[in-house]
Coordinates of C-alpha atoms in Angstrom, one line a residue:
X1 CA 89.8 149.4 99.2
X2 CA 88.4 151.7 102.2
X3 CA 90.4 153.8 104.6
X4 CA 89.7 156.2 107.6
X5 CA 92.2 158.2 109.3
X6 CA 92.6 160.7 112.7
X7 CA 95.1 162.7 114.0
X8 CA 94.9 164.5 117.6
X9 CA 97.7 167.4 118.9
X10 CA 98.1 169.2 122.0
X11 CA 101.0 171.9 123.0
X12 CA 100.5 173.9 126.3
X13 CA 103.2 176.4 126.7
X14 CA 103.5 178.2 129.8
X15 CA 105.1 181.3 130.4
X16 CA 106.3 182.9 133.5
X17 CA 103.2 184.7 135.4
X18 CA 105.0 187.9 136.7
X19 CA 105.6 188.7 133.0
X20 CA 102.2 187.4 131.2
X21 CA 98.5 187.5 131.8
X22 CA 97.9 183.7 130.0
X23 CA 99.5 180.7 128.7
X24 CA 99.0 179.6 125.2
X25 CA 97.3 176.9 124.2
X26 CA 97.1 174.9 120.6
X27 CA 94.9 172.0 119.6
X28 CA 94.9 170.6 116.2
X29 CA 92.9 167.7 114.8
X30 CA 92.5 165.9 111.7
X31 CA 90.6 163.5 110.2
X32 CA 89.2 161.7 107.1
X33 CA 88.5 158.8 104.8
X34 CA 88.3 157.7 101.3
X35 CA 88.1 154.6 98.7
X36 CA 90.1 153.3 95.4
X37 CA 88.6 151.0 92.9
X38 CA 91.1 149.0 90.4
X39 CA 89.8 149.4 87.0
X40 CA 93.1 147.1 85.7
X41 CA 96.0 148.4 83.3
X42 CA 97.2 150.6 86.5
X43 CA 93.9 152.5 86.2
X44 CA 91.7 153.3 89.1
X45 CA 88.7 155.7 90.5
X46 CA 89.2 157.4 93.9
X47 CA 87.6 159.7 96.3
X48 CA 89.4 160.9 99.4
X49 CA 87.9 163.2 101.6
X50 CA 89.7 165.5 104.8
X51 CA 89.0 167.9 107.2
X52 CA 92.3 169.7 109.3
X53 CA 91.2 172.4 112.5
X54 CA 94.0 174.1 114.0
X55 CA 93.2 176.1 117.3
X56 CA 95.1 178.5 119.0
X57 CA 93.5 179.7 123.0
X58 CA 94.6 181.8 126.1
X59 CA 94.3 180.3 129.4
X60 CA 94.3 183.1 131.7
X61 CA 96.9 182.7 134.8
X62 CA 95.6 186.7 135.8
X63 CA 92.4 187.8 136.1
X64 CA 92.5 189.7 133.1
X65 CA 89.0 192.1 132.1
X66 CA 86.2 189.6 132.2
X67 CA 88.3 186.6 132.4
X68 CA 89.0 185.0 135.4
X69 CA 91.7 182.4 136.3
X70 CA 91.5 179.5 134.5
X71 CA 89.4 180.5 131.8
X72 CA 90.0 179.8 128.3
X73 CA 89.9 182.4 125.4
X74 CA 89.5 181.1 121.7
X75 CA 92.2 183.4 119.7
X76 CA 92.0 181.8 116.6
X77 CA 90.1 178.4 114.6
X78 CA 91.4 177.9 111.3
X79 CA 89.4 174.9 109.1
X80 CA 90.1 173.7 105.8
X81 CA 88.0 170.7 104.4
X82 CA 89.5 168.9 100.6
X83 CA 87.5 166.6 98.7
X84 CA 89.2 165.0 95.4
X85 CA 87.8 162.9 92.9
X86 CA 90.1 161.4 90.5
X87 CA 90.3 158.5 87.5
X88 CA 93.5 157.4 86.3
X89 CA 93.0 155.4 82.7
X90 CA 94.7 154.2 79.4
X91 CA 93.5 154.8 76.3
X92 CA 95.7 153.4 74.6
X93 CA 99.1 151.5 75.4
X94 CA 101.4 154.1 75.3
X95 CA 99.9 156.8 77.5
X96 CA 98.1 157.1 80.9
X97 CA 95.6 159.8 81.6
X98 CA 94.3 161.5 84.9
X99 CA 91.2 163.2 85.3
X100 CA 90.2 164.6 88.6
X101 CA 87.9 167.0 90.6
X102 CA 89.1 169.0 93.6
X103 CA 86.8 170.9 95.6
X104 CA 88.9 173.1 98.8
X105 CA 87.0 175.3 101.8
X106 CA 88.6 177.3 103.8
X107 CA 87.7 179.3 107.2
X108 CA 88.9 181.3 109.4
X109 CA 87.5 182.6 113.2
X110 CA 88.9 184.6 115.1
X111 CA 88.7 188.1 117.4
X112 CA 91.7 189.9 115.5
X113 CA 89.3 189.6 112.1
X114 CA 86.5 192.2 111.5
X115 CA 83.3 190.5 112.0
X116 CA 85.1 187.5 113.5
X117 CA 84.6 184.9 110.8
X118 CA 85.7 184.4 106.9
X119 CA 85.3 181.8 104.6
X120 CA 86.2 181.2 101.1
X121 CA 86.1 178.1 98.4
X122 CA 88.3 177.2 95.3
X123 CA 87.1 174.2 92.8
X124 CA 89.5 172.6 90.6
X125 CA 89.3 170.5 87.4
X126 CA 92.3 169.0 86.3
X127 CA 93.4 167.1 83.4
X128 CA 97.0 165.3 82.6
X129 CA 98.4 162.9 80.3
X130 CA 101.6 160.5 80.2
X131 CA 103.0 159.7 77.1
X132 CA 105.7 157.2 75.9
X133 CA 106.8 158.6 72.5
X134 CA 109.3 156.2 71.6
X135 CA 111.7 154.0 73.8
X136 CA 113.2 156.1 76.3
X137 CA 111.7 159.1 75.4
X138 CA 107.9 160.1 77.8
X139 CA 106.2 163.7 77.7
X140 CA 103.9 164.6 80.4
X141 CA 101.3 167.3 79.4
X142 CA 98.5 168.8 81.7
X143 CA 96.4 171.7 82.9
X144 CA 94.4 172.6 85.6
X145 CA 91.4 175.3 85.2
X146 CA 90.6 176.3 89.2
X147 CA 87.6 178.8 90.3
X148 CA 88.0 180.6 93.5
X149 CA 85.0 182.5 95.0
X150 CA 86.7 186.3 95.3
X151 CA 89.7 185.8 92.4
X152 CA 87.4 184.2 89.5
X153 CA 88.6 181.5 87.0
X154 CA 92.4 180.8 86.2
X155 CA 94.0 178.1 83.8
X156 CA 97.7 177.1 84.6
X157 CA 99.1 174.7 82.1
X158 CA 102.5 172.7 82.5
X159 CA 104.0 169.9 79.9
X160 CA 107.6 168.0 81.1
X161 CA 109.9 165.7 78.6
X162 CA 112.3 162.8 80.0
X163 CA 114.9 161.4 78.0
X164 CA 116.6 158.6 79.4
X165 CA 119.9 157.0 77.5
X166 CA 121.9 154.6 79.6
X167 CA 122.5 155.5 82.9
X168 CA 121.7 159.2 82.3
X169 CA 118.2 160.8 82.1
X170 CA 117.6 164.3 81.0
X171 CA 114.5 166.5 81.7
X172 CA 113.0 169.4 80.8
X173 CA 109.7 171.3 82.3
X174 CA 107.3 174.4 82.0
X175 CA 104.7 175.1 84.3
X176 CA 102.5 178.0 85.1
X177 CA 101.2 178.8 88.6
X178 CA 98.4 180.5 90.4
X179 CA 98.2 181.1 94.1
X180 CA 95.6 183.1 96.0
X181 CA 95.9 184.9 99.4
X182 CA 95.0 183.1 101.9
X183 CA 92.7 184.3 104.8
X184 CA 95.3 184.8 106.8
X185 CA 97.1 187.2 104.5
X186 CA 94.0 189.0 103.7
X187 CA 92.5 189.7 106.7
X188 CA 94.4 188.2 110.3
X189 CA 96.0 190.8 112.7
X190 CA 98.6 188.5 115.0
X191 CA 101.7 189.7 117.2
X192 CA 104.3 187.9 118.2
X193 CA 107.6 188.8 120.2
X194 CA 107.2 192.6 119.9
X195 CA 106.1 192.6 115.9
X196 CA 102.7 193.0 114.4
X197 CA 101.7 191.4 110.9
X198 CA 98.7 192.9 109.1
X199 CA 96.5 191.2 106.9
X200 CA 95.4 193.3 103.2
X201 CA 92.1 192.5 101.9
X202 CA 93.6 194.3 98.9
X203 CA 96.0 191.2 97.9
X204 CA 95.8 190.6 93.7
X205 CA 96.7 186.2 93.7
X206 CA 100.2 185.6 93.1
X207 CA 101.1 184.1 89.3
X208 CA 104.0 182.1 88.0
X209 CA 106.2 180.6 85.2
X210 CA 108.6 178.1 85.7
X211 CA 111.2 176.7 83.9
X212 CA 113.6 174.0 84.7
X213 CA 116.7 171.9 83.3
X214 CA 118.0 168.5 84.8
X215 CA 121.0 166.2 84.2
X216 CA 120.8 163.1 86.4
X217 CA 123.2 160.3 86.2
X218 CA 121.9 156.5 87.9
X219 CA 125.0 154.4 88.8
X220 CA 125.4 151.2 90.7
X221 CA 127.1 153.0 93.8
X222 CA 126.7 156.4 92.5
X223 CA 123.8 158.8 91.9
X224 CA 124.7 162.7 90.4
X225 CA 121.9 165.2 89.8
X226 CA 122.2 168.9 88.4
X227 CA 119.3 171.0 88.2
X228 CA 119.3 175.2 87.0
X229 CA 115.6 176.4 86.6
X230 CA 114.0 179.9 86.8
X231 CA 110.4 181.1 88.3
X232 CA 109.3 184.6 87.1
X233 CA 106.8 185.9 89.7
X234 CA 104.0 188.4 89.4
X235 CA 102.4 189.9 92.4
X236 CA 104.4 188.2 94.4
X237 CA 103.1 188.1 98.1
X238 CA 105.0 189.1 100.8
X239 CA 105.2 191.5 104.3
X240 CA 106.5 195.1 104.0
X241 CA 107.9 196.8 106.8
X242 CA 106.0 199.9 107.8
X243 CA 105.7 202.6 110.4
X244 CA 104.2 201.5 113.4
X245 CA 100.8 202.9 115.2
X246 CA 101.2 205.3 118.2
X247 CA 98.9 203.1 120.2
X248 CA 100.9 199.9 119.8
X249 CA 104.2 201.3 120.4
X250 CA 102.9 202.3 123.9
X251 CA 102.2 198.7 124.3
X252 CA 105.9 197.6 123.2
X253 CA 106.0 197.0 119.4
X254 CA 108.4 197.8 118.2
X255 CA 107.9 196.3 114.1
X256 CA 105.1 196.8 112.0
X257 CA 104.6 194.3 108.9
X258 CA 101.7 194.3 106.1
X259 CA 101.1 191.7 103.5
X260 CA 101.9 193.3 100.2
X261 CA 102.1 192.0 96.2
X262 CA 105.9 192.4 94.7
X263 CA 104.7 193.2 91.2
X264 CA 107.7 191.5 89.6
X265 CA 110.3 189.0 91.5
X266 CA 112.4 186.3 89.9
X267 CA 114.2 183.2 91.2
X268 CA 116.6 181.3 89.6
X269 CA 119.7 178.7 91.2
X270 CA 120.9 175.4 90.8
X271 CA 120.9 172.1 92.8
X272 CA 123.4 170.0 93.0
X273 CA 123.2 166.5 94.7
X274 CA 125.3 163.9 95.1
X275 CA 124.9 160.3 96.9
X276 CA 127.4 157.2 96.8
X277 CA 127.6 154.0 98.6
X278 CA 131.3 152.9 99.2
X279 CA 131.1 149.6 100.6
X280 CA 131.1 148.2 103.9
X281 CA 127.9 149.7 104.6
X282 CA 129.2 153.2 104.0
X283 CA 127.1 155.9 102.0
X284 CA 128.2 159.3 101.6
X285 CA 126.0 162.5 100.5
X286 CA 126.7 165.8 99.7
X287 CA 124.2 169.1 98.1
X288 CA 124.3 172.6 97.7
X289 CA 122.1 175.3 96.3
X290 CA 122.7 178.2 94.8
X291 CA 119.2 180.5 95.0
X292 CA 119.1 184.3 93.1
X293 CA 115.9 186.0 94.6
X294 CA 115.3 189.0 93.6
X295 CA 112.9 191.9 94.5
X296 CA 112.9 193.1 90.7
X297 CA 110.2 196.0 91.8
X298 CA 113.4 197.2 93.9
X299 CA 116.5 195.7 92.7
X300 CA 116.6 193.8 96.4
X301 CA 117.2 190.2 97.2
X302 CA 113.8 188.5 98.8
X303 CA 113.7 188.4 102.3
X304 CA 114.0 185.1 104.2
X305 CA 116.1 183.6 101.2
X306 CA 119.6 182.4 101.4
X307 CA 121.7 182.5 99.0
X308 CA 124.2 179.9 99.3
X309 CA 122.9 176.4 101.1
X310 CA 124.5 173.5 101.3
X311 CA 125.0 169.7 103.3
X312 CA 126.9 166.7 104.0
X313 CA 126.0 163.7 105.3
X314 CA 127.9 159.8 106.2
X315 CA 125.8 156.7 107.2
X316 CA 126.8 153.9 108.6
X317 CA 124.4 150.4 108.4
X318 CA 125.6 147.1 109.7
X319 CA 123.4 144.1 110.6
X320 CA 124.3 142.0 113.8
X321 CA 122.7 139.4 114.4
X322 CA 119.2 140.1 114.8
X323 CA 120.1 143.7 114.9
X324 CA 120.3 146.8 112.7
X325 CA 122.9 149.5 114.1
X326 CA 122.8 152.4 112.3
X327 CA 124.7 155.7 112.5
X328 CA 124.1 159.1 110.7
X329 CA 126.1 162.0 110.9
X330 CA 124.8 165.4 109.1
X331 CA 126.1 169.0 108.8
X332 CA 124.2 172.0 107.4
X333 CA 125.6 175.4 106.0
X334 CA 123.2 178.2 105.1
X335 CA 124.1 181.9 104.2
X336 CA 122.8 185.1 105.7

């Protein structure tokens, strides 16, 4: 099988001239293609192939230094091209093995970068299997060894184990992570509404470990899941609040932020989901998390984490005639 695929989108925002030189302006497109071929047992090869561009322009409602009315100013052009190359196959009838190839660019243009244009690559090779022990009982081991063209090699592992007895499965994970600053976060200068963030060519990649714990129950009308896990985080990246420059407060900042590395940080919570069906076309739904981020370099929560999270939600579904009518109603709770 073949497939190609596009995507176009176009946001003008305009903003009232006495306050503002320019609107903004964003244009994003997408596109790609790829191909699977059925080797039988489930197996298969595939390649897919995609490209994503995401714009950001001024259009100039002021004459504003060499720009005239009208005229369009490219701000920013991010591009990030993926290729993957992947066979799935069984050895033997218990287990299914993937084997794959992932090959990721990544650029970045724009007037707020010093010499206006980056550009950096990661390859991946990857290798998993799927095993079925004994009845009831699977174990899913893997690794993936990735090269990125300023941070060097890194090998993350991860292995997961499912046991499933009646209506109850139980599972168990470990996985090791490896995430490198993006271009953005190393080198991009952008404001928005009165705060600057600075990019740090300085960024060390951020690394992982991960645990996790699940109980899920599978009923007829009734589905319970309990998760508790906990991710231990080394040079963690995120902004830090610091002074701002003379010259920009003139021009109304008042918040200065820089991408920094937390050298420790750990998170750790529980999820808690549950989702029945009543009758009468009736299902209920309910969840909450609880998240513990912490700031271990300073004994201070993470910033944008909530603590406490939780929802509800009813749905109605009832066929008339040739009709479906169908009513949701949803409610959200989220700590500071």
């Amino acid at each position: 099988s073949f497939y190609v695929q596009g995507s176009f989108y176009d946001r003008k925002s305009y903003r009232p001239i006495e306050a503002y030189n320019y609107n903004m302006f964003y244009q994003d497109y997408s596109y790609g293609a790829g191909t699977k071929y059925l080797t039988g047992n489930d197996g298969y090869l595939s390649v897919d192939y995609s490209s994503s561009v995401y714009q950001y322009s001024k259009i100039y409602t002021k004459e504003s230094g060499s720009f005239k009315i009208g005229e369009h100013e490219k701000n920013k052009e991010q591009k990030y091209d993926v290729l993957n190359a992947k066979w799935v196959f069984s050895l033997l009838d218990f287990n299914k093995i993937s084997l794959g190839a992932e090959y990721v660019n990544d650029n970045l243009e724009s007037k707020s970068i010093k010499d206006g244009d980056k550009n950096v690559y990661m390859s991946s090779l990857y290798l998993q299997d799927e095993l079925k022990i004994v009845d009831g009982l699977q174990l899913v081991v893997g690794g993936r060894y990735s090269y990125h063209q300023t941070f060097k090699g890194n090998f993350t592992p991860k292995a997961s184990l499912m046991y499933t007895l009646g209506n109850f499965n139980i599972r168990t994970s470990y996985s090791a992570g490896f995430k490198a600053p993006s271009l953005l976060e190393l080198f991009y200068e952008y404001e928005s509404r009165g705060s600057i963030s600075l990019g740090n060519k300085d960024l060390n990649p951020e690394k992982s470990h991960y645990g996790m714990f699940n109980l899920e129950y599978v009923g007829s009308n009734i589905y319970l899941s309990a998760t508790g896990y906990v991710n231990s985080l080394r040079d963690m990246i995120g902004r830090k609040l610091i002074e701002t420059r003379p010259e920009d407060a003139a021009n109304g900042i008042n918040k200065t932020y820089v991408y920094s590395n937390i050298s420790k940080a750990e998170v750790k919570g529980i999820d808690l989901t549950l989702n029945s069906y009543i009758g009468y076309g009736i299902s209920l739904g309910a969840g909450y998390s609880y998240t513990d981020a912490i700031d271990k370099d300073n004994d201070v929560r993470l910033n944008n984490t909530s603590m406490h999270s939780s929802n509800v939600n009813a749905n109605w579904d009832k066929k008339i005639g040739v009709n479906s009518v169908n009513i949701n109603l949803i409610g959200r709770y989220q700590s500071d």
